[in-house]
Amino acid sequence: MGNNENVLFAPFGGNDPDPDAFLSMVLDGWAQQQRAKDFALATIRTRRNVVMSMVDFAGSYPWEWSLGDADDFFSHARAVRNLSHGTVRAYQGHIKLFCEYVCDPHYDWCEQSAKLFGQVFAQVVTELNHITHAQPSEARPAKRPFTQRELQELFDLADVEVERILDSGRKGALAAWRDAIAFKSAYSWGLRANELRHLQVVDYSRNAQAPYLGEHGVLRVRWGKPHRGSAKKPRSVLTIWPWSVEMIQDWIRNGLPRYGHPVNDLFPTTGGSIVGESHLLGKLHTLIDELGFPPGLDLHSFRRSYATHLITGEGFDVTFVQLRLGHEHAATTSIYTMPSPDYQRLALERAHEHTIQAALGLKPSRRNS
């Protein structure tokens, strides 16, 4: 134990080992191992907090844990705290990784705990109590995309809100304009909330295959969702709709300069920071409530709508949309593409029209061919 030997015993000259000091050393060693594997600091903190939560819940140290302690901890999280299936499964993953680390013979934690406390670490998350990840998505089924009609009504109301504020003489017209552009941008490029908030003017560039889109044919998303605690995962998203270019050009030319110069963040605040996710969500809920839309809509619904409308409405290939969304697996993309009511209605109309034309001996119209 070397230089750490003294800190492992109780203060004031006691002869009994200090379990809190030993646990702190173990957790520090685990954090160092995770940093060597390039996990983000936030991920490391989260995992440490989960371990300490189980210590507090079980009333025992990790080298004293049993399968029963783990069962009780996870059961309490699910049944009493009402944590989601995915959250509890993540907790199990954190505890499992911790136990794998402390039980690894390349480290001597089991040997040290045996000498100090007469007990060794054990793996307490096994196939007996681990939640199986059987579905490609654990998203809440209540969440849904916007329909085309809902999107149009929402965007129209967001634009009207700017005019209402101006007509009333109240402050906030610029912020309302910014929010309207943010909502349209989230849909136009299929963005997550954090990706949207961190966009900058310099993230746009030309697409040589679509020169008619000018300087906004490609969007470089720099704050993509990281994979397993690693660094942000950037990706490039091609612009699909010309109206998106017109919208963002107007904002950059006429909206952003009102915040002062220079302004590089696409969605700034007057205080010099970037717009908050809670603000955008609150504004979205206000608009949705005024329109009386059914429940299940949030900021992520713009991303769901983007994928659904590209595949079921525009006819794009799933692989193409997968790359635009930054998904590693096509199965993940498929959960965003449940046919919308609009799509199902149009598909039924096309099927009926084909049937009628066949019965009358007519050739299919170009729209349906």
XYZ file of N, CA and C in Angstrom, residues 111-293:
549
model
N -7.212 -7.909 -2.900
C -6.157 -8.292 -1.958
C -6.097 -7.309 -0.793
N -6.191 -6.026 -1.106
C -6.141 -5.021 -0.039
C -7.349 -5.112 0.877
N -8.546 -5.278 0.285
C -9.738 -5.353 1.129
C -9.717 -6.601 2.006
N -9.145 -7.694 1.505
C -9.038 -8.914 2.309
C -8.127 -8.691 3.510
N -7.017 -7.995 3.286
C -6.081 -7.730 4.380
C -6.679 -6.764 5.404
N -7.402 -5.763 4.910
C -7.906 -4.724 5.806
C -9.202 -5.115 6.511
N -10.110 -5.791 5.769
C -11.449 -6.012 6.322
C -11.875 -7.480 6.330
N -11.026 -8.344 5.769
C -11.362 -9.760 5.758
C -12.438 -10.117 4.762
N -12.716 -9.223 3.798
C -13.709 -9.464 2.765
C -13.181 -8.980 1.428
N -13.726 -9.529 0.336
C -13.281 -9.147 -0.997
C -14.474 -8.678 -1.821
N -14.177 -7.941 -2.875
C -15.224 -7.467 -3.789
C -15.783 -8.641 -4.593
N -17.026 -8.496 -5.019
C -17.668 -9.504 -5.864
C -18.556 -8.804 -6.886
N -18.795 -9.457 -7.996
C -19.701 -8.917 -9.011
C -21.135 -9.138 -8.554
N -21.907 -8.058 -8.421
C -23.282 -8.171 -7.914
C -24.321 -7.899 -8.988
N -23.887 -7.669 -10.224
C -24.815 -7.507 -11.346
C -24.515 -8.619 -12.341
N -25.393 -9.578 -12.418
C -25.204 -10.734 -13.292
C -26.438 -10.912 -14.163
N -26.447 -12.002 -14.927
C -27.620 -12.284 -15.762
C -28.859 -12.569 -14.921
N -28.663 -12.811 -13.629
C -29.793 -13.094 -12.752
C -30.613 -11.847 -12.417
N -29.967 -10.687 -12.407
C -30.692 -9.474 -12.000
C -30.507 -8.304 -12.954
N -29.913 -8.535 -14.111
C -29.650 -7.444 -15.058
C -30.811 -7.301 -16.025
N -31.289 -6.070 -16.187
C -32.370 -5.797 -17.132
C -31.852 -5.968 -18.549
N -32.569 -6.753 -19.327
C -32.160 -7.007 -20.703
C -32.545 -5.841 -21.598
N -31.615 -5.435 -22.458
C -31.899 -4.383 -23.436
C -32.439 -5.066 -24.687
N -33.738 -5.363 -24.656
C -34.325 -6.169 -25.711
C -34.879 -5.346 -26.857
N -35.111 -4.053 -26.639
C -35.728 -3.209 -27.648
C -34.703 -2.240 -28.220
N -34.830 -1.861 -29.505
C -33.915 -0.888 -30.078
C -34.075 0.488 -29.485
N -35.228 0.737 -28.836
C -35.453 2.034 -28.224
C -36.241 1.874 -26.947
N -35.917 2.711 -25.963
C -36.680 2.725 -24.730
C -37.401 4.058 -24.580
N -37.624 4.705 -25.693
C -38.320 5.986 -25.659
C -39.744 5.788 -25.159
N -40.248 6.789 -24.476
C -41.602 6.700 -23.958
C -42.600 6.700 -25.103
N -43.523 5.734 -25.104
C -44.438 5.615 -26.242
C -45.356 6.818 -26.418
N -45.539 7.618 -25.366
C -46.420 8.782 -25.463
C -45.829 9.869 -26.354
N -44.514 9.883 -26.513
C -43.874 10.907 -27.330
C -44.080 10.612 -28.806
N -44.259 11.675 -29.600
C -44.592 11.489 -31.006
C -44.052 12.635 -31.839
N -44.028 12.469 -33.163
C -43.659 13.583 -34.037
C -44.857 14.492 -34.301
N -44.574 15.668 -34.838
C -45.635 16.544 -35.337
C -46.147 15.991 -36.665
N -47.407 16.220 -36.941
C -47.894 15.989 -38.291
C -47.513 17.212 -39.130
N -47.624 17.076 -40.440
C -47.316 18.204 -41.319
C -48.219 19.395 -41.007
N -49.490 19.129 -40.759
C -50.417 20.217 -40.451
C -50.039 20.897 -39.141
N -49.700 20.115 -38.138
C -49.320 20.693 -36.847
C -48.070 21.550 -36.967
N -47.104 21.080 -37.741
C -45.875 21.866 -37.930
C -46.186 23.211 -38.564
N -47.008 23.186 -39.604
C -47.326 24.435 -40.294
C -48.045 25.407 -39.370
N -48.995 24.899 -38.596
C -49.732 25.758 -37.673
C -48.826 26.291 -36.572
N -47.908 25.467 -36.104
C -46.980 25.903 -35.057
C -46.053 26.990 -35.577
N -45.468 26.766 -36.749
C -44.560 27.765 -37.310
C -45.304 29.075 -37.610
N -46.519 28.969 -38.088
C -47.304 30.174 -38.358
C -47.577 30.948 -37.070
N -47.939 30.231 -36.013
C -48.233 30.905 -34.742
C -46.969 31.524 -34.156
N -45.824 30.855 -34.301
C -44.566 31.414 -33.803
C -44.243 32.726 -34.519
N -44.537 32.802 -35.809
C -44.330 34.051 -36.554
C -45.332 35.119 -36.107
N -46.575 34.708 -35.884
C -47.595 35.658 -35.434
C -47.245 36.218 -34.066
N -46.630 35.399 -33.215
C -46.259 35.852 -31.879
C -45.332 37.056 -31.936
N -44.414 37.067 -32.900
C -43.515 38.208 -33.066
C -44.323 39.464 -33.387
N -45.278 39.339 -34.297
C -46.107 40.486 -34.671
C -46.971 40.952 -33.504
N -47.476 40.022 -32.714
C -48.314 40.402 -31.573
C -47.518 41.203 -30.548
N -46.277 40.807 -30.320
C -45.438 41.523 -29.357
C -45.118 42.920 -29.879
N -44.814 43.009 -31.174
C -44.513 44.320 -31.759
C -45.738 45.241 -31.691
N -46.902 44.704 -32.010
C -48.125 45.513 -32.002
C -48.487 45.987 -30.601
N -48.148 45.197 -29.596
C -48.496 45.557 -28.214
C -47.515 46.535 -27.592
N -46.353 46.709 -28.237
C -45.334 47.594 -27.692
C -44.511 46.961 -26.583
N -44.712 45.664 -26.328
C -43.951 44.995 -25.288
C -42.556 44.632 -25.797
N -41.654 44.344 -24.855
C -40.330 43.850 -25.209
C -40.402 42.343 -25.474
N -39.434 41.862 -26.208
C -39.347 40.426 -26.426
C -39.589 39.974 -27.843
N -39.771 40.918 -28.769
C -40.032 40.530 -30.152
C -38.825 39.830 -30.762
N -37.620 40.321 -30.455
C -36.415 39.708 -31.013
C -36.248 38.285 -30.482
N -36.491 38.084 -29.191
C -36.387 36.739 -28.611
C -37.431 35.806 -29.222
N -38.631 36.322 -29.468
C -39.678 35.500 -30.074
C -39.295 35.113 -31.502
N -38.689 36.042 -32.222
C -38.207 35.752 -33.581
C -37.132 34.680 -33.521
N -36.183 34.839 -32.601
C -35.112 33.844 -32.430
C -35.698 32.464 -32.145
N -36.686 32.403 -31.251
C -37.278 31.118 -30.898
C -37.966 30.479 -32.099
N -38.654 31.290 -32.903
C -39.327 30.767 -34.091
C -38.316 30.170 -35.062
N -37.193 30.874 -35.245
C -36.139 30.365 -36.130
C -35.536 29.092 -35.555
N -35.376 29.033 -34.242
C -34.809 27.842 -33.596
C -35.703 26.626 -33.829
N -37.004 26.785 -33.679
C -37.923 25.667 -33.895
C -37.862 25.190 -35.347
N -37.851 26.130 -36.280
C -37.787 25.762 -37.697
C -36.456 25.090 -38.028
N -35.381 25.539 -37.386
C -34.064 24.942 -37.626
C -33.988 23.529 -37.062
N -34.581 23.312 -35.879
C -34.582 21.977 -35.278
C -35.227 20.974 -36.224
N -36.300 21.402 -36.887
C -36.971 20.518 -37.841
C -36.191 20.420 -39.154
N -35.673 21.542 -39.639
C -35.031 21.571 -40.956
C -33.812 20.668 -41.044
N -33.088 20.524 -39.928
C -31.870 19.704 -39.947
C -31.914 18.549 -38.949
N -33.066 18.269 -38.372
C -33.219 17.112 -37.501
C -32.320 17.140 -36.279
N -32.347 18.249 -35.534
C -31.377 18.462 -34.471
C -31.917 18.123 -33.086
N -31.025 17.624 -32.236
C -31.312 17.519 -30.808
C -31.239 18.918 -30.203
N -31.831 19.066 -29.013
C -31.891 20.389 -28.389
C -30.508 20.967 -28.144
N -29.581 20.163 -27.632
C -28.251 20.678 -27.328
C -27.468 20.999 -28.593
N -27.676 20.216 -29.636
C -27.045 20.500 -30.916
C -27.549 21.827 -31.470
N -28.838 22.041 -31.351
C -29.465 23.270 -31.842
C -28.916 24.491 -31.116
N -28.869 24.420 -29.793
C -28.468 25.579 -28.984
C -27.046 26.027 -29.280
N -26.160 25.101 -29.620
C -24.744 25.423 -29.808
C -24.376 25.737 -31.266
N -25.359 25.853 -32.135
C -25.048 26.187 -33.529
C -24.434 27.577 -33.634
N -23.529 27.714 -34.591
C -22.918 29.006 -34.889
C -23.018 29.283 -36.382
N -22.886 30.547 -36.729
C -23.010 30.954 -38.131
C -21.991 30.219 -39.000
N -20.797 30.010 -38.469
C -19.720 29.394 -39.257
C -19.953 27.911 -39.493
N -20.983 27.339 -38.904
C -21.240 25.912 -39.087
C -21.875 25.606 -40.434
N -22.319 26.627 -41.157
C -22.905 26.418 -42.478
C -21.847 26.550 -43.561
N -22.019 25.777 -44.631
C -21.097 25.856 -45.769
C -21.834 25.438 -47.038
N -21.157 25.531 -48.162
C -21.758 25.224 -49.454
C -21.791 23.720 -49.694
N -22.775 23.300 -50.477
C -22.854 21.937 -50.984
C -22.636 22.012 -52.485
N -21.515 21.482 -52.948
C -21.157 21.586 -54.368
C -22.197 20.939 -55.272
N -22.939 19.962 -54.736
C -23.951 19.282 -55.539
C -25.287 20.026 -55.540
N -25.396 21.060 -54.704
C -26.628 21.850 -54.638
C -26.275 23.330 -54.545
N -25.674 23.897 -55.613
C -25.233 25.294 -55.567
C -26.365 26.288 -55.360
N -27.605 25.882 -55.686
C -28.750 26.783 -55.528
C -29.051 27.072 -54.051
N -28.449 26.307 -53.142
C -28.652 26.549 -51.715
C -27.632 27.540 -51.150
N -26.751 28.034 -52.015
C -25.799 29.062 -51.592
C -24.864 28.588 -50.497
N -24.675 29.454 -49.485
C -23.727 29.169 -48.406
C -24.314 28.318 -47.282
N -25.511 27.792 -47.492
C -26.166 27.049 -46.417
C -26.623 25.673 -46.881
N -25.827 25.043 -47.734
C -26.163 23.718 -48.244
C -25.795 22.591 -47.305
N -24.865 22.854 -46.384
C -24.417 21.837 -45.431
C -24.331 22.469 -44.046
N -24.792 21.747 -43.049
C -24.672 22.191 -41.668
C -23.746 21.240 -40.922
N -22.706 21.789 -40.329
C -21.773 21.007 -39.520
C -22.252 21.030 -38.068
N -22.700 19.902 -37.569
C -23.174 19.785 -36.189
C -21.992 19.355 -35.322
N -21.515 20.270 -34.488
C -20.307 19.996 -33.696
C -20.599 19.437 -32.315
N -21.840 19.564 -31.857
C -22.190 19.120 -30.511
C -23.063 17.874 -30.559
N -22.707 16.944 -31.453
C -23.466 15.709 -31.557
C -23.379 14.872 -30.293
N -24.384 14.048 -30.093
C -24.454 13.210 -28.897
C -23.249 12.286 -28.831
N -22.496 12.299 -27.725
C -21.302 11.439 -27.623
C -21.687 9.983 -27.456
N -20.752 9.114 -27.755
C -20.965 7.677 -27.637
C -20.232 7.155 -26.421
N -20.993 6.661 -25.442
C -20.441 6.046 -24.244
C -19.462 6.957 -23.515
N -19.872 8.185 -23.340
C -19.079 9.097 -22.535
C -17.872 9.690 -23.216
N -17.700 9.461 -24.514
C -16.554 10.013 -25.225
C -16.832 11.462 -25.613
N -15.954 12.022 -26.436
C -16.097 13.411 -26.855
C -17.327 13.574 -27.755
N -17.744 14.832 -27.947
C -18.887 15.119 -28.804
C -18.664 14.523 -30.196
N -19.733 14.044 -30.783
C -19.652 13.345 -32.066
C -20.162 14.244 -33.192
N -19.266 14.890 -33.931
C -19.708 15.814 -34.994
C -20.235 15.054 -36.214
N -21.046 15.733 -36.994
C -21.539 15.162 -38.240
C -21.939 16.304 -39.168
N -22.105 15.998 -40.430
C -22.562 16.978 -41.409
C -23.965 16.607 -41.875
N -24.839 17.607 -41.944
C -26.229 17.388 -42.352
C -26.496 18.206 -43.611
N -26.943 17.549 -44.661
C -27.251 18.243 -45.907
C -28.596 18.955 -45.779
N -28.661 20.151 -46.317
C -29.921 20.893 -46.328
C -30.856 20.274 -47.354
N -32.107 20.058 -46.968
C -33.085 19.420 -47.850
C -33.990 20.436 -48.528
N -34.514 21.385 -47.740
C -35.563 22.266 -48.245
C -35.040 23.687 -48.474
N -35.263 24.251 -49.656
C -34.841 25.633 -49.929
C -35.448 26.651 -48.962
N -36.661 26.398 -48.469
C -37.264 27.353 -47.532
C -36.441 27.468 -46.260
N -35.730 26.400 -45.898
C -34.875 26.452 -44.710
C -33.735 27.436 -44.914
N -33.196 27.462 -46.130
C -32.108 28.400 -46.449
C -32.621 29.829 -46.378
N -33.780 30.076 -46.962
C -34.348 31.434 -46.939
C -34.585 31.891 -45.503
N -35.072 31.000 -44.685
C -35.364 31.327 -43.292
C -34.097 31.682 -42.526
N -33.050 30.862 -42.661
C -31.837 31.080 -41.875
C -31.046 32.272 -42.413
N -31.088 32.499 -43.719
C -30.427 33.669 -44.294
C -31.058 34.962 -43.777
N -32.366 34.995 -43.726
C -33.055 36.186 -43.242
C -32.693 36.470 -41.781
N -32.606 35.414 -40.977
C -32.254 35.574 -39.568
C -30.829 36.086 -39.407
N -29.893 35.522 -40.170
C -28.483 35.925 -40.052
C -28.286 37.364 -40.525
N -28.995 37.736 -41.575
C -28.822 39.083 -42.136
C -29.555 40.153 -41.330
N -30.738 39.845 -40.861
C -31.586 40.874 -40.269
C -31.879 40.702 -38.784
N -31.706 39.480 -38.271
C -31.998 39.241 -36.871
C -30.778 39.312 -35.967
N -29.760 38.545 -36.284
C -28.564 38.497 -35.439
C -27.894 39.854 -35.232
N -27.805 40.709 -36.265
C -27.149 42.009 -36.039
C -27.795 42.842 -34.927
N -29.039 42.574 -34.573
C -29.712 43.323 -33.519
C -29.153 42.998 -32.128
N -28.373 41.914 -32.042
C -27.730 41.573 -30.770
C -26.378 42.280 -30.623
N -25.944 43.002 -31.645
C -24.646 43.651 -31.605
C -23.640 42.885 -32.436
N -22.428 43.422 -32.542
C -21.388 42.814 -33.373
C -20.142 42.566 -32.543
N -19.381 41.511 -32.843
C -19.794 40.420 -33.741
C -20.605 39.377 -32.984
N -21.508 38.714 -33.683
C -22.306 37.644 -33.094
C -22.113 36.398 -33.947
N -21.564 35.364 -33.349
C -21.338 34.114 -34.077
C -22.332 33.037 -33.669
N -22.772 33.050 -32.404
C -23.785 32.077 -31.971
C -25.084 32.332 -32.722
N -25.701 31.267 -33.199
C -26.899 31.423 -34.015
C -28.118 31.801 -33.180
N -28.135 31.360 -31.916
C -29.284 31.644 -31.057
C -28.805 32.221 -29.725
N -28.361 33.476 -29.742
C -27.814 34.102 -28.529
C -28.907 34.705 -27.654
N -28.484 35.183 -26.499
C -29.364 35.953 -25.624
C -28.758 37.341 -25.469
N -29.537 38.266 -24.955
C -29.017 39.620 -24.755
C -27.919 39.654 -23.706
N -27.851 38.626 -22.870
C -26.812 38.564 -21.849
C -25.493 38.022 -22.352
N -25.455 37.594 -23.612
C -24.204 37.107 -24.183
C -24.040 35.601 -24.150
N -25.008 34.871 -23.608
C -24.925 33.415 -23.593
C -25.761 32.849 -24.734
N -25.967 31.539 -24.728
C -26.828 30.934 -25.743
C -28.175 30.590 -25.101
N -29.195 30.507 -25.929
C -30.542 30.278 -25.417
C -30.597 28.954 -24.664
N -31.348 28.920 -23.584
C -31.441 27.727 -22.758
C -32.496 26.750 -23.256
N -32.252 25.474 -22.997
C -33.212 24.450 -23.410
C -34.543 24.611 -22.686
N -34.495 24.953 -21.404
C -35.728 25.115 -20.637
C -36.569 26.259 -21.189
N -35.908 27.328 -21.655
C -36.650 28.444 -22.255
C -37.357 27.986 -23.531
N -36.638 27.286 -24.399
C -37.227 26.829 -25.651
C -38.387 25.874 -25.391
N -38.205 24.978 -24.427
C -39.266 24.025 -24.124
C -40.497 24.740 -23.569
N -40.272 25.725 -22.700
C -41.393 26.485 -22.162
C -42.140 27.243 -23.236
N -41.389 27.864 -24.145
C -42.027 28.598 -25.239
C -42.799 27.656 -26.147
N -42.227 26.490 -26.432
C -42.904 25.510 -27.283
C -44.206 25.051 -26.646
N -44.182 24.771 -25.350
C -45.395 24.328 -24.667
C -46.475 25.412 -24.689
N -46.062 26.676 -24.585
C -47.031 27.773 -24.643
C -47.742 27.798 -25.998
N -46.974 27.636 -27.070
C -47.557 27.639 -28.405
C -48.454 26.420 -28.619
N -47.984 25.266 -28.160
C -48.756 24.028 -28.328
C -50.080 24.114 -27.570
N -50.023 24.665 -26.353
C -51.251 24.801 -25.559
C -52.246 25.727 -26.246
N -51.749 26.816 -26.829
C -52.643 27.748 -27.517
C -53.298 27.098 -28.724
N -52.553 26.233 -29.402
C -53.088 25.562 -30.580
C -53.974 24.370 -30.216
N -53.865 23.886 -28.978
C -54.697 22.775 -28.542
C -54.301 21.439 -29.132
N -53.005 21.248 -29.419
C -52.555 19.979 -29.982
C -52.656 18.862 -28.945
